[in-house]
mmCIF file of C-alpha atoms in Angstrom:
data_model
loop_
_atom_site.group_PDB
_atom_site.id
_atom_site.type_symbol
_atom_site.label_atom_id
_atom_site.label_comp_id
_atom_site.label_asym_id
_atom_site.label_seq_id
_atom_site.Cartn_x
_atom_site.Cartn_y
_atom_site.Cartn_z
ATOM 1 C CA LEU A 628 -6.833 -2.680 -11.210
ATOM 2 C CA THR A 629 -9.395 -4.500 -13.290
ATOM 3 C CA GLN A 630 -8.876 -7.894 -14.882
ATOM 4 C CA ARG A 631 -9.082 -6.200 -18.280
ATOM 5 C CA SER A 632 -6.331 -3.686 -17.475
ATOM 6 C CA ILE A 633 -4.068 -6.381 -16.029
ATOM 7 C CA LEU A 634 -4.567 -8.573 -19.079
ATOM 8 C CA LYS A 635 -3.914 -5.673 -21.460
ATOM 9 C CA HIS A 636 -0.712 -4.867 -19.564
ATOM 10 C CA VAL A 637 0.563 -8.443 -19.685
ATOM 11 C CA VAL A 638 -0.201 -8.906 -23.371
ATOM 12 C CA SER A 639 1.229 -5.546 -24.443
ATOM 13 C CA GLU A 640 4.113 -4.926 -22.041
ATOM 14 C CA LYS A 641 5.256 -8.452 -21.237
ATOM 15 C CA LEU A 642 4.503 -10.213 -24.523
ATOM 16 C CA GLY A 643 5.070 -7.247 -26.828
ATOM 17 C CA TYR A 644 1.765 -7.213 -28.726
ATOM 18 C CA LYS A 645 -0.179 -4.111 -29.741
ATOM 19 C CA VAL A 646 -3.498 -4.406 -27.904
ATOM 20 C CA SER A 647 -6.872 -3.185 -29.105
ATOM 21 C CA ALA A 648 -9.789 -3.802 -26.750
ATOM 22 C CA VAL A 649 -13.521 -3.783 -27.402
ATOM 23 C CA ALA A 650 -16.444 -4.200 -25.032
ATOM 24 C CA GLY A 651 -18.634 -6.890 -26.591
ATOM 25 C CA PHE A 652 -19.730 -8.939 -29.576
ATOM 26 C CA ASP A 653 -21.160 -6.124 -31.717
ATOM 27 C CA GLU A 654 -18.187 -3.861 -31.062
ATOM 28 C CA ALA A 655 -15.777 -6.712 -31.885
ATOM 29 C CA VAL A 656 -17.540 -7.467 -35.174
ATOM 30 C CA GLN A 657 -17.483 -3.773 -36.095
ATOM 31 C CA TYR A 658 -13.809 -3.465 -35.154
ATOM 32 C CA ILE A 659 -12.817 -6.418 -37.346
ATOM 33 C CA ALA A 660 -15.048 -5.226 -40.218
ATOM 34 C CA ASP A 661 -13.508 -1.739 -40.129
ATOM 35 C CA ARG A 662 -9.953 -3.118 -40.126
ATOM 36 C CA ARG A 663 -10.005 -6.107 -42.470
ATOM 37 C CA VAL A 664 -6.438 -5.245 -43.418
ATOM 38 C CA PRO A 665 -4.426 -6.046 -41.451
ATOM 39 C CA ILE A 666 -6.195 -9.024 -39.947
ATOM 40 C CA PRO A 667 -5.346 -9.372 -36.229
ATOM 41 C CA ASP A 668 -2.388 -11.572 -35.321
ATOM 42 C CA MET A 669 -4.379 -13.077 -32.469
ATOM 43 C CA VAL A 670 -7.733 -12.721 -30.728
ATOM 44 C CA LEU A 671 -8.034 -13.021 -26.947
ATOM 45 C CA LEU A 672 -11.699 -13.460 -26.186
ATOM 46 C CA ASP A 673 -13.881 -13.727 -23.105
ATOM 47 C CA PHE A 674 -16.411 -16.541 -23.427
ATOM 48 C CA GLU A 675 -19.271 -14.332 -22.204
ATOM 49 C CA LEU A 676 -20.019 -11.508 -24.652
ATOM 50 C CA GLY A 677 -23.257 -10.106 -23.276
ATOM 51 C CA ASP A 678 -26.146 -11.784 -25.073
ATOM 52 C CA LYS A 679 -23.744 -13.796 -27.241
ATOM 53 C CA THR A 680 -20.776 -16.058 -26.568
ATOM 54 C CA ALA A 681 -17.308 -16.662 -27.929
ATOM 55 C CA LEU A 682 -18.784 -19.437 -30.086
ATOM 56 C CA ASP A 683 -20.894 -16.847 -31.918
ATOM 57 C CA PHE A 684 -17.844 -14.671 -32.519
ATOM 58 C CA LEU A 685 -15.749 -17.646 -33.640
ATOM 59 C CA GLY A 686 -18.387 -18.399 -36.280
ATOM 60 C CA TYR A 687 -18.094 -14.834 -37.553
ATOM 61 C CA LEU A 688 -14.291 -14.812 -37.401
ATOM 62 C CA ASN A 689 -14.010 -18.142 -39.216
ATOM 63 C CA LYS A 690 -15.783 -16.596 -42.222
ATOM 64 C CA ILE A 691 -13.012 -13.975 -42.422
ATOM 65 C CA SER A 692 -10.049 -16.229 -41.747
ATOM 66 C CA ALA A 693 -9.686 -19.648 -40.204
ATOM 67 C CA GLU A 694 -5.982 -18.862 -39.701
ATOM 68 C CA ILE A 695 -6.328 -16.364 -36.827
ATOM 69 C CA PRO A 696 -5.298 -17.937 -33.508
ATOM 70 C CA VAL A 697 -7.922 -17.447 -30.800
ATOM 71 C CA ILE A 698 -7.615 -17.832 -27.035
ATOM 72 C CA VAL A 699 -10.922 -18.011 -25.170
ATOM 73 C CA ILE A 700 -10.959 -17.250 -21.441
ATOM 74 C CA THR A 701 -13.636 -16.647 -18.861
ATOM 75 C CA ALA A 702 -13.935 -15.266 -15.377
ATOM 76 C CA PHE A 703 -16.957 -17.458 -14.706
ATOM 77 C CA GLY A 704 -16.303 -20.702 -12.949
ATOM 78 C CA ASP A 705 -17.276 -23.172 -10.323
ATOM 79 C CA ALA A 706 -15.376 -23.240 -7.049
ATOM 80 C CA GLU A 707 -15.975 -26.973 -6.663
#
């Protein structure tokens, strides 16, 4: 199992949310733009989005709605 599939399972099956997943910054922007109504209830976001970061996406998302809760996670870390 991948981290993505485990996370999707937990959020959908255990927490009861409908999950839509995208692969990166551009795809996320397009997904939100195509579905302005309804605005997502929550965004779960990896910090690393290819050549962009979660901070870039938060800037975009804030222009749409500052009310959407966002959780930023990352698999990158320091073992120390």
